[in-house]
PDB file of C-alpha atoms and ligand atoms in Angstrom:
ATOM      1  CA  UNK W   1     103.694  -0.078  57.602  1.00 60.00           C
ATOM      2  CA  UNK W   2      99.928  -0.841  56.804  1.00 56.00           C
ATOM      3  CA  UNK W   3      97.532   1.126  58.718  1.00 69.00           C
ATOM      4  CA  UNK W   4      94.842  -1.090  57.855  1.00 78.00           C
ATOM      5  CA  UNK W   5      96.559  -3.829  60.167  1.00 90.00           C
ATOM      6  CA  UNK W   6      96.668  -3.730  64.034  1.00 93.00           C
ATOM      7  CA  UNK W   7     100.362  -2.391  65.239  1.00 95.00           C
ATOM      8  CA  UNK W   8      99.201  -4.513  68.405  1.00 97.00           C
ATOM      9  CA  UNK W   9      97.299  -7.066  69.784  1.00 97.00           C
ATOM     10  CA  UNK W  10      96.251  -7.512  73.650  1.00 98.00           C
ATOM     11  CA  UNK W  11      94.098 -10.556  74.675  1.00 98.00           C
ATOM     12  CA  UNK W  12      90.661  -8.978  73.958  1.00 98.00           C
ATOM     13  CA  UNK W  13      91.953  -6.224  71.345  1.00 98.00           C
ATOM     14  CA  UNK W  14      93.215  -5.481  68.060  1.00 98.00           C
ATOM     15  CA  UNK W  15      95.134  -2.472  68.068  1.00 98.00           C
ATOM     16  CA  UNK W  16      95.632   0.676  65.291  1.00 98.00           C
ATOM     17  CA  UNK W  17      96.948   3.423  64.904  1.00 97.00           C
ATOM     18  CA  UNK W  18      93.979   6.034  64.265  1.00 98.00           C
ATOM     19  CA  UNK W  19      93.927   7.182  60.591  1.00 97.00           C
ATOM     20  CA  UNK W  20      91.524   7.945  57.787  1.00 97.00           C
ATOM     21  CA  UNK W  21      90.137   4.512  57.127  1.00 96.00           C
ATOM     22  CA  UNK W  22      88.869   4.655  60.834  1.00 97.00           C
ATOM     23  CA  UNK W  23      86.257   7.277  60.082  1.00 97.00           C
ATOM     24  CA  UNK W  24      83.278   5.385  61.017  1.00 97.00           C
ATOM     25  CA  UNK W  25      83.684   3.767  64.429  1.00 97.00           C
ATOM     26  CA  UNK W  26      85.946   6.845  65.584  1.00 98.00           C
ATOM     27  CA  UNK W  27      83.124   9.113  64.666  1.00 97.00           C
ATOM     28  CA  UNK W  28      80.109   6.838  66.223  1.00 97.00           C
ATOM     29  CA  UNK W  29      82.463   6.249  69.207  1.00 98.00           C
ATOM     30  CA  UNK W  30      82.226   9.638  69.632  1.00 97.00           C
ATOM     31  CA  UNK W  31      78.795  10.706  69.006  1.00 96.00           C
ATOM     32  CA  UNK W  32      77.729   7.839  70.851  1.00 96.00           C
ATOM     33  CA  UNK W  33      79.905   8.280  74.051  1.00 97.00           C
ATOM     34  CA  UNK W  34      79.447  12.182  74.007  1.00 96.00           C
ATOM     35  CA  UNK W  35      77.100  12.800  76.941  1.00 96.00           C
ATOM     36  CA  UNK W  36      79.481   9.734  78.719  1.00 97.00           C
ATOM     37  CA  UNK W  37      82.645  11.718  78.306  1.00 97.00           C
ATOM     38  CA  UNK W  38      81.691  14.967  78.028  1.00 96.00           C
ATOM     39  CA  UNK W  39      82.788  15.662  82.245  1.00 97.00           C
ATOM     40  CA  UNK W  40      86.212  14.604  81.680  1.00 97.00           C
ATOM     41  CA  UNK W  41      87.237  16.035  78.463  1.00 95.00           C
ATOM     42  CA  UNK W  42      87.899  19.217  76.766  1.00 95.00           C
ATOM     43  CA  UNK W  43      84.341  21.283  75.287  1.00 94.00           C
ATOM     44  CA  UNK W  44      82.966  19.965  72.196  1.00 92.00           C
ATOM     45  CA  UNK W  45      81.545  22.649  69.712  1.00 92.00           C
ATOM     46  CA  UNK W  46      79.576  21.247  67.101  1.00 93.00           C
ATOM     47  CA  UNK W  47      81.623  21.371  64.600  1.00 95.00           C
ATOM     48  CA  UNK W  48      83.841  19.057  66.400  1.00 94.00           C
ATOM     49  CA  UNK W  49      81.671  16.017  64.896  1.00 95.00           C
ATOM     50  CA  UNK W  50      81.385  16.586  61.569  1.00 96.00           C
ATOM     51  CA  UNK W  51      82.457  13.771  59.502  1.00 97.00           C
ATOM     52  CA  UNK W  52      85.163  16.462  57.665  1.00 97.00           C
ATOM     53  CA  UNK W  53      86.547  17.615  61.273  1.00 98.00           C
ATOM     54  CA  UNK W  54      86.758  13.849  62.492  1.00 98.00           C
ATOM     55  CA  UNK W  55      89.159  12.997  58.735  1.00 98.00           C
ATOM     56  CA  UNK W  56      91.052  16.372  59.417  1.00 98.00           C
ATOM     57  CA  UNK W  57      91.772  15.002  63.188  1.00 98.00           C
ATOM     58  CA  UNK W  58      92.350  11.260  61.518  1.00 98.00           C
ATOM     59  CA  UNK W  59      94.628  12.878  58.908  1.00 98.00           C
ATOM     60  CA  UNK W  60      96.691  14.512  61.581  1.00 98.00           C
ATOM     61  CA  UNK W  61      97.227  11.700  63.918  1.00 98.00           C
ATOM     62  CA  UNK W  62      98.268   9.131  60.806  1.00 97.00           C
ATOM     63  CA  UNK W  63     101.024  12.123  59.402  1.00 98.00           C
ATOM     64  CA  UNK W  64     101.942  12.726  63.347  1.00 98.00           C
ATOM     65  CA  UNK W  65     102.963   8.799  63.998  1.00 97.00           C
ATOM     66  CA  UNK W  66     105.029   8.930  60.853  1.00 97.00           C
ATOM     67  CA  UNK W  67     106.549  11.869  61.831  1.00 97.00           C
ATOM     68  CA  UNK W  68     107.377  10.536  65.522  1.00 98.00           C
ATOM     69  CA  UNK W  69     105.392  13.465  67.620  1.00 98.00           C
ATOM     70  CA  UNK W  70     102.579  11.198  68.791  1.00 98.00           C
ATOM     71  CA  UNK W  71     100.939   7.692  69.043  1.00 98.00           C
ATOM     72  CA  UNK W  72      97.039   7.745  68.762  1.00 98.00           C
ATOM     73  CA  UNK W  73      95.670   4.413  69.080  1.00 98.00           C
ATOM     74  CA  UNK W  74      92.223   2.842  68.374  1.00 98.00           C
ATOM     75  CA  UNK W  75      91.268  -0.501  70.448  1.00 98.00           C
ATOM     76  CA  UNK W  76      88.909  -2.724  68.763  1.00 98.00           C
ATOM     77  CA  UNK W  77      87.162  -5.579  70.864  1.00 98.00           C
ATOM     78  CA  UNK W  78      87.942  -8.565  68.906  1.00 97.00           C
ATOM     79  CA  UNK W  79      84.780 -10.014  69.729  1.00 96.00           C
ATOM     80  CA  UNK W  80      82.337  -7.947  68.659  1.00 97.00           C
ATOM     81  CA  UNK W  81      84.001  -5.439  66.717  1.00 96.00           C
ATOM     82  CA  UNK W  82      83.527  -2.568  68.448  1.00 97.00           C
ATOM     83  CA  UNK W  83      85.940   0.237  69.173  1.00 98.00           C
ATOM     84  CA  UNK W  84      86.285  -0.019  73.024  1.00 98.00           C
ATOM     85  CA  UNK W  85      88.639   2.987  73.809  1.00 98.00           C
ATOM     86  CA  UNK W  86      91.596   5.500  71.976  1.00 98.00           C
ATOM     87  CA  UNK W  87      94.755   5.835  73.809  1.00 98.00           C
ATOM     88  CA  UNK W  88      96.433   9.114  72.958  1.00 98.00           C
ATOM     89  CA  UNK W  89     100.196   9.066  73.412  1.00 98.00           C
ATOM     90  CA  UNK W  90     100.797  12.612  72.302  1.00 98.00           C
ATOM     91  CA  UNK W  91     103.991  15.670  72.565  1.00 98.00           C
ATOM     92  CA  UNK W  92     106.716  13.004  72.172  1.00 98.00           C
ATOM     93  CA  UNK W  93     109.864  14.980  72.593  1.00 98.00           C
ATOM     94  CA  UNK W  94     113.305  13.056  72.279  1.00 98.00           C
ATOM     95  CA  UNK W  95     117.049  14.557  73.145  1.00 97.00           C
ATOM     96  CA  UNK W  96     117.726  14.647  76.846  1.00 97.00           C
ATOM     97  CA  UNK W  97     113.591  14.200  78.035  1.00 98.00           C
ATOM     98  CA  UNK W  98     112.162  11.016  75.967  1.00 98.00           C
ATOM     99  CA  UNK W  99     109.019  11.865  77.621  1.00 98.00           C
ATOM    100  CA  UNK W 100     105.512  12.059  75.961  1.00 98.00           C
ATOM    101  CA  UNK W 101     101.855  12.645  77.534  1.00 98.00           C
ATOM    102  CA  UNK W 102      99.354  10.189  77.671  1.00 98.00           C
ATOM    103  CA  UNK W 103      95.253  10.059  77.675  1.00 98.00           C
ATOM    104  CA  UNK W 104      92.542   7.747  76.852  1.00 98.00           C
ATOM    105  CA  UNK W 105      89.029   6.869  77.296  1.00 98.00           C
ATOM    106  CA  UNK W 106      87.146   4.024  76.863  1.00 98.00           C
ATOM    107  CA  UNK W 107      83.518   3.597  75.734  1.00 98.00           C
ATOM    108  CA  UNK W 108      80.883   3.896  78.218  1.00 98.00           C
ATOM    109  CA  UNK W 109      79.716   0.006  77.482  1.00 97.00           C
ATOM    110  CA  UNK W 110      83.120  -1.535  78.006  1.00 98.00           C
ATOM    111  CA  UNK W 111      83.900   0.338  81.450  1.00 98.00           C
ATOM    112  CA  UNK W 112      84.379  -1.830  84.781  1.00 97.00           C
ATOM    113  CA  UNK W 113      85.871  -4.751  82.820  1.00 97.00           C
ATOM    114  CA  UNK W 114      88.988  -4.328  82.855  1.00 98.00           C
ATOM    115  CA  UNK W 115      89.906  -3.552  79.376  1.00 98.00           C
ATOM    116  CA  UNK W 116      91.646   0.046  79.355  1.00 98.00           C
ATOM    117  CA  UNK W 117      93.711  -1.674  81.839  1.00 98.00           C
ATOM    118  CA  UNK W 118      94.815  -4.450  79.290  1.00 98.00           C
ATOM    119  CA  UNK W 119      95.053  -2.114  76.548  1.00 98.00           C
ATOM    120  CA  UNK W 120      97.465   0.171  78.525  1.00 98.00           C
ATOM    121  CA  UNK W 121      99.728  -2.487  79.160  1.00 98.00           C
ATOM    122  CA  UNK W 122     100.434  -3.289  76.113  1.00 98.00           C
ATOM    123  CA  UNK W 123     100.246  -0.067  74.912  1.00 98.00           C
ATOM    124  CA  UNK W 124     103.229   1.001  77.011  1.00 98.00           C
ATOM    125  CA  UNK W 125     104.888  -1.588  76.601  1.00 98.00           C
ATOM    126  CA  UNK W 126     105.116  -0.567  73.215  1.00 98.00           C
ATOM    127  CA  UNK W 127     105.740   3.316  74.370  1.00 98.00           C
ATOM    128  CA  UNK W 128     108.350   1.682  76.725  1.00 98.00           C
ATOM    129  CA  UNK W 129     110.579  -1.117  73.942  1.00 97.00           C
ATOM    130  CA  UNK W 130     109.891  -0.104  70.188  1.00 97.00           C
ATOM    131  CA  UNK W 131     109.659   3.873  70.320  1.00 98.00           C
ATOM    132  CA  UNK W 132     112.328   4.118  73.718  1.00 97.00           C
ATOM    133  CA  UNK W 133     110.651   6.534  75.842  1.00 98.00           C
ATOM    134  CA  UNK W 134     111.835   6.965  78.856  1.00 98.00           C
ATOM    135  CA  UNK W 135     109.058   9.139  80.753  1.00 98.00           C
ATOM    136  CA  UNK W 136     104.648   8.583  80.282  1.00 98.00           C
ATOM    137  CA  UNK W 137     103.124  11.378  82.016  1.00 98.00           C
ATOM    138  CA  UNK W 138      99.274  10.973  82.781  1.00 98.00           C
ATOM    139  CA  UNK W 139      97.472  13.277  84.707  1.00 98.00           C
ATOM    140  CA  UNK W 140      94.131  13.212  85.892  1.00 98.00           C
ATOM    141  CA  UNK W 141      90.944  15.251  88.273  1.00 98.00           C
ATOM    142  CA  UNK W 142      91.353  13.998  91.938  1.00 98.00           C
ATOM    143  CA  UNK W 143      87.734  13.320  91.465  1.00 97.00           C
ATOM    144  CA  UNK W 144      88.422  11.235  88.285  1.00 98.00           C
ATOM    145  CA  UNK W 145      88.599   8.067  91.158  1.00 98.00           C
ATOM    146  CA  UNK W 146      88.595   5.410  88.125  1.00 98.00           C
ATOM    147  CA  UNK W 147      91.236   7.294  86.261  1.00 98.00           C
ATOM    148  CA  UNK W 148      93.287   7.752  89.677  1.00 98.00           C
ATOM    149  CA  UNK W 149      92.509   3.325  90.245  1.00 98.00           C
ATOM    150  CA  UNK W 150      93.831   2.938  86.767  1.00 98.00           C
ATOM    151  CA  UNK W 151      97.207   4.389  86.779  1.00 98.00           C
ATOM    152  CA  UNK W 152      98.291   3.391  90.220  1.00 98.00           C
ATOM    153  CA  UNK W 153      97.648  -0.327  89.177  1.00 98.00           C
ATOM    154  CA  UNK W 154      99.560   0.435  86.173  1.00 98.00           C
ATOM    155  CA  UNK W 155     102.511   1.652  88.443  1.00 98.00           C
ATOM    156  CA  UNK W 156     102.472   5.709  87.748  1.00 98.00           C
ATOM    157  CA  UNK W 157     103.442   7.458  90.490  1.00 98.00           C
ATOM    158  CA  UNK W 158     102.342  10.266  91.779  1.00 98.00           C
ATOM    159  CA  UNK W 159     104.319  13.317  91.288  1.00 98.00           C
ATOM    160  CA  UNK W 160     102.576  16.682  92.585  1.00 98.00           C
ATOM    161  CA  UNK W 161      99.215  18.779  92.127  1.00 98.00           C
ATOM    162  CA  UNK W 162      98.865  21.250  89.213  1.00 98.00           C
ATOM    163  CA  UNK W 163      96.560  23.807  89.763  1.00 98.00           C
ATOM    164  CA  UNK W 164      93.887  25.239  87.025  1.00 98.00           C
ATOM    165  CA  UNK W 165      95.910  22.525  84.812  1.00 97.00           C
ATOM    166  CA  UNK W 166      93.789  22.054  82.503  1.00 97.00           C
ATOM    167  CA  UNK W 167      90.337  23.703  80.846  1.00 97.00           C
ATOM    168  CA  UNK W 168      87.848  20.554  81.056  1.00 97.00           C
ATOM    169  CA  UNK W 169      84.464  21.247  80.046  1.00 96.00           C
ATOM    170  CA  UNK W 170      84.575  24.806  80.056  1.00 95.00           C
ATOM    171  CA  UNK W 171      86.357  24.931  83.915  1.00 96.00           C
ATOM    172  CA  UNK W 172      89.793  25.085  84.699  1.00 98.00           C
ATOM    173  CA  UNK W 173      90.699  22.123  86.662  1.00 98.00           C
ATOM    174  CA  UNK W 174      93.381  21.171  89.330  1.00 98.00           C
ATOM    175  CA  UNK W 175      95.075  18.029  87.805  1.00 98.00           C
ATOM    176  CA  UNK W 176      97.073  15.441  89.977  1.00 98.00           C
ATOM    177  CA  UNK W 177     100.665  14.618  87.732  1.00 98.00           C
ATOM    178  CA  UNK W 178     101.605  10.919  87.677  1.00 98.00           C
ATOM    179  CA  UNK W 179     104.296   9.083  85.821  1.00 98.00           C
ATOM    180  CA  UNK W 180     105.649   6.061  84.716  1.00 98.00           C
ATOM    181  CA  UNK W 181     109.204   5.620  83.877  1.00 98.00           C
ATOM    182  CA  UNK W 182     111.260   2.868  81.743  1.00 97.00           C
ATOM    183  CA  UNK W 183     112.684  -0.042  83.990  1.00 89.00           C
ATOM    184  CA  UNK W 184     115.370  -0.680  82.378  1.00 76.00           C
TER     185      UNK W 184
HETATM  186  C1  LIG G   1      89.178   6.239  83.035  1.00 51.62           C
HETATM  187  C2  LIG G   1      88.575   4.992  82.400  1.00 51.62           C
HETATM  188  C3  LIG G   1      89.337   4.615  81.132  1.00 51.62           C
HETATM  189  C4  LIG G   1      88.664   3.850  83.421  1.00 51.62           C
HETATM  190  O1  LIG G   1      87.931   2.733  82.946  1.00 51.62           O
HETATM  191  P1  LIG G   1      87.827   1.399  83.843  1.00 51.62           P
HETATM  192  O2  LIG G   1      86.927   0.460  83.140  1.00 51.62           O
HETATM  193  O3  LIG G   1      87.505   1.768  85.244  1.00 51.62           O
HETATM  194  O4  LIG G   1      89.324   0.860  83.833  1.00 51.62           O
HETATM  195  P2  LIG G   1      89.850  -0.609  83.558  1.00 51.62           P
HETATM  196  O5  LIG G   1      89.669  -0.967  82.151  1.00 51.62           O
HETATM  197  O6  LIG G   1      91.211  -0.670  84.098  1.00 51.62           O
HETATM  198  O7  LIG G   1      88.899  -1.528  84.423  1.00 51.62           O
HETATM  199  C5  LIG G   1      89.037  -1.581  85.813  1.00 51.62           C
HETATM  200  C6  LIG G   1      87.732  -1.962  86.424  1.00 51.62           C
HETATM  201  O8  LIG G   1      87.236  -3.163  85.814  1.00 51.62           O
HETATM  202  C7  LIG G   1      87.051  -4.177  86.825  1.00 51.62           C
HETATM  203  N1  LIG G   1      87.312  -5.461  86.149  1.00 51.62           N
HETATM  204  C8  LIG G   1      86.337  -6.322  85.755  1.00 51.62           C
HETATM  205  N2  LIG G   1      86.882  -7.347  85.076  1.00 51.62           N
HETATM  206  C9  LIG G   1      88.212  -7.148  85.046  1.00 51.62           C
HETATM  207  C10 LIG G   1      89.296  -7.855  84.478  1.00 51.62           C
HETATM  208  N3  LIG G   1      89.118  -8.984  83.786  1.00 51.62           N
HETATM  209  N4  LIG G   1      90.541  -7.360  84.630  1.00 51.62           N
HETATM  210  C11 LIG G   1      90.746  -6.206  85.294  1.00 51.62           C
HETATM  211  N5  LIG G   1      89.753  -5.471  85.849  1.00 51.62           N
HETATM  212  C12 LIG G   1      88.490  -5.946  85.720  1.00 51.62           C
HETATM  213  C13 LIG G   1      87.995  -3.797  87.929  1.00 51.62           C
HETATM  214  O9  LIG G   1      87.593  -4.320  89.165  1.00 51.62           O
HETATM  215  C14 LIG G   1      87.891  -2.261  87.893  1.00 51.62           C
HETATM  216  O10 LIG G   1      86.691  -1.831  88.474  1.00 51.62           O
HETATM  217  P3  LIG G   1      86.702  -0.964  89.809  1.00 51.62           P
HETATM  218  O11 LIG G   1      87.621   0.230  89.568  1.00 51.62           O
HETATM  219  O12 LIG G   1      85.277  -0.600  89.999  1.00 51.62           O
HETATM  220  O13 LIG G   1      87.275  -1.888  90.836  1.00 51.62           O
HETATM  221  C15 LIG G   1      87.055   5.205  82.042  1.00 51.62           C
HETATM  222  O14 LIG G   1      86.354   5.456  83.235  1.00 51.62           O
HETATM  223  C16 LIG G   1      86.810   6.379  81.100  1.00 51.62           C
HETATM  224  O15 LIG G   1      86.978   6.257  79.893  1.00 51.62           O
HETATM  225  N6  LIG G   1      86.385   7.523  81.644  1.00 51.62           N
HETATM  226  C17 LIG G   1      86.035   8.697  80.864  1.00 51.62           C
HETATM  227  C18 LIG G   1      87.243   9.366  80.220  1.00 51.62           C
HETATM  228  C19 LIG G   1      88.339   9.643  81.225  1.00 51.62           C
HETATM  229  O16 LIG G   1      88.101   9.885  82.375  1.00 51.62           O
HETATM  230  N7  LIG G   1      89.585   9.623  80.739  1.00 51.62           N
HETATM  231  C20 LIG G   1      90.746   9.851  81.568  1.00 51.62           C
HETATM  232  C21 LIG G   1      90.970  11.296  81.820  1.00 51.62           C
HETATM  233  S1  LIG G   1      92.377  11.505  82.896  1.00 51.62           S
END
């Protein structure tokens, strides 16, 4: 498979799987969005954007989708070119679970239109047919209200309240579980 070539395509996006050759918008996507998603994600040291931590990170996720552990997509607005969001299917584990995690983000400029939504879709409907999962657990802050929006239209259901869940910018945070599970 050619990781220069989108694995999928959704009406506004061009889909890839993150690797090396992405080091340029991933890295600006970040830099750029950092203030944007700094409330909802993990802290960022420095070092975290260097251009040699952001190839490491690319490296991993391109040897990680051959090896089957996780999916790390990079949307690409076909319009203008611009990387609009990741999607991070990640922690695949197969015998009796087929069951993986899932989180994403989109960039600041392409919130409110609907696009993480479309990108999802088709994203899990990949998840869901090519690689057979069974289980995508997303979990988000209860005040995360566009996160919350997002997976309920997307069908995850809402499965409990984990406290101190996890350590989001510096804080241990109460996450609410949701999941979506294969139709078949
Ligand atoms: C969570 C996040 C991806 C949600 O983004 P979003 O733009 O609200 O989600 P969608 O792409 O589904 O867009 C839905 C919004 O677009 C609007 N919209 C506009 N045009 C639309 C269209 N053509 N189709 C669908 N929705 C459209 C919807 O009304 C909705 O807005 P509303 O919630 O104010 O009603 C984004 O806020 C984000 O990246 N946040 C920071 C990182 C983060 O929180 N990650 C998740 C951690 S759990």
């Amino acid at each position: 498979m050619l990781l220069n070539e989108p694995i999928l395509n959704s009406e506004r996006t061009e889909i890839y799987i993150q690797n090396p050759s992405l080091i340029n918008p991933v890295s600006e996507y970040y830099r750029v969005n950092a203030d944007f998603l700094r409330p909802w994600e993990p802290a960022r040291e420095e070092s975290y954007f260097t251009r040699e931590a952001f190839c490491e990170r690319l490296e991993l996720a391109e040897k990680n989708f051959h090896s089957g552990m996780s999916v790390q997509l990079a949307a690409f607005d076909r319009m203008s070119g611009n990387l609009a969001g990741i999607v991070n299917f990640t922690g695949i584990i197969r015998g009796p679970f087929q069951a993986c995690f899932l989180g994403y983000s989109l960039s600041e400029s392409f919130q409110g239109r609907g696009y993480m939504h479309e990108i999802l879709t088709t994203a899990i409907a990949y998840m869901f047919n090519e690689k057979r999962l069974h289980r995508i657990m997303a979990n988000y802050m209860p005040r995360n209200g566009r996160s919350g929006r997002l997976l309920e239209k997307l069908g995850f259901e809402r499965e409990g309240l984990a406290r101190d869940y996890l350590l989001i910018n510096g804080k241990w945070e109460d996450h609410i579980l949701t999941s979506l599970i294969r139709k078949d």
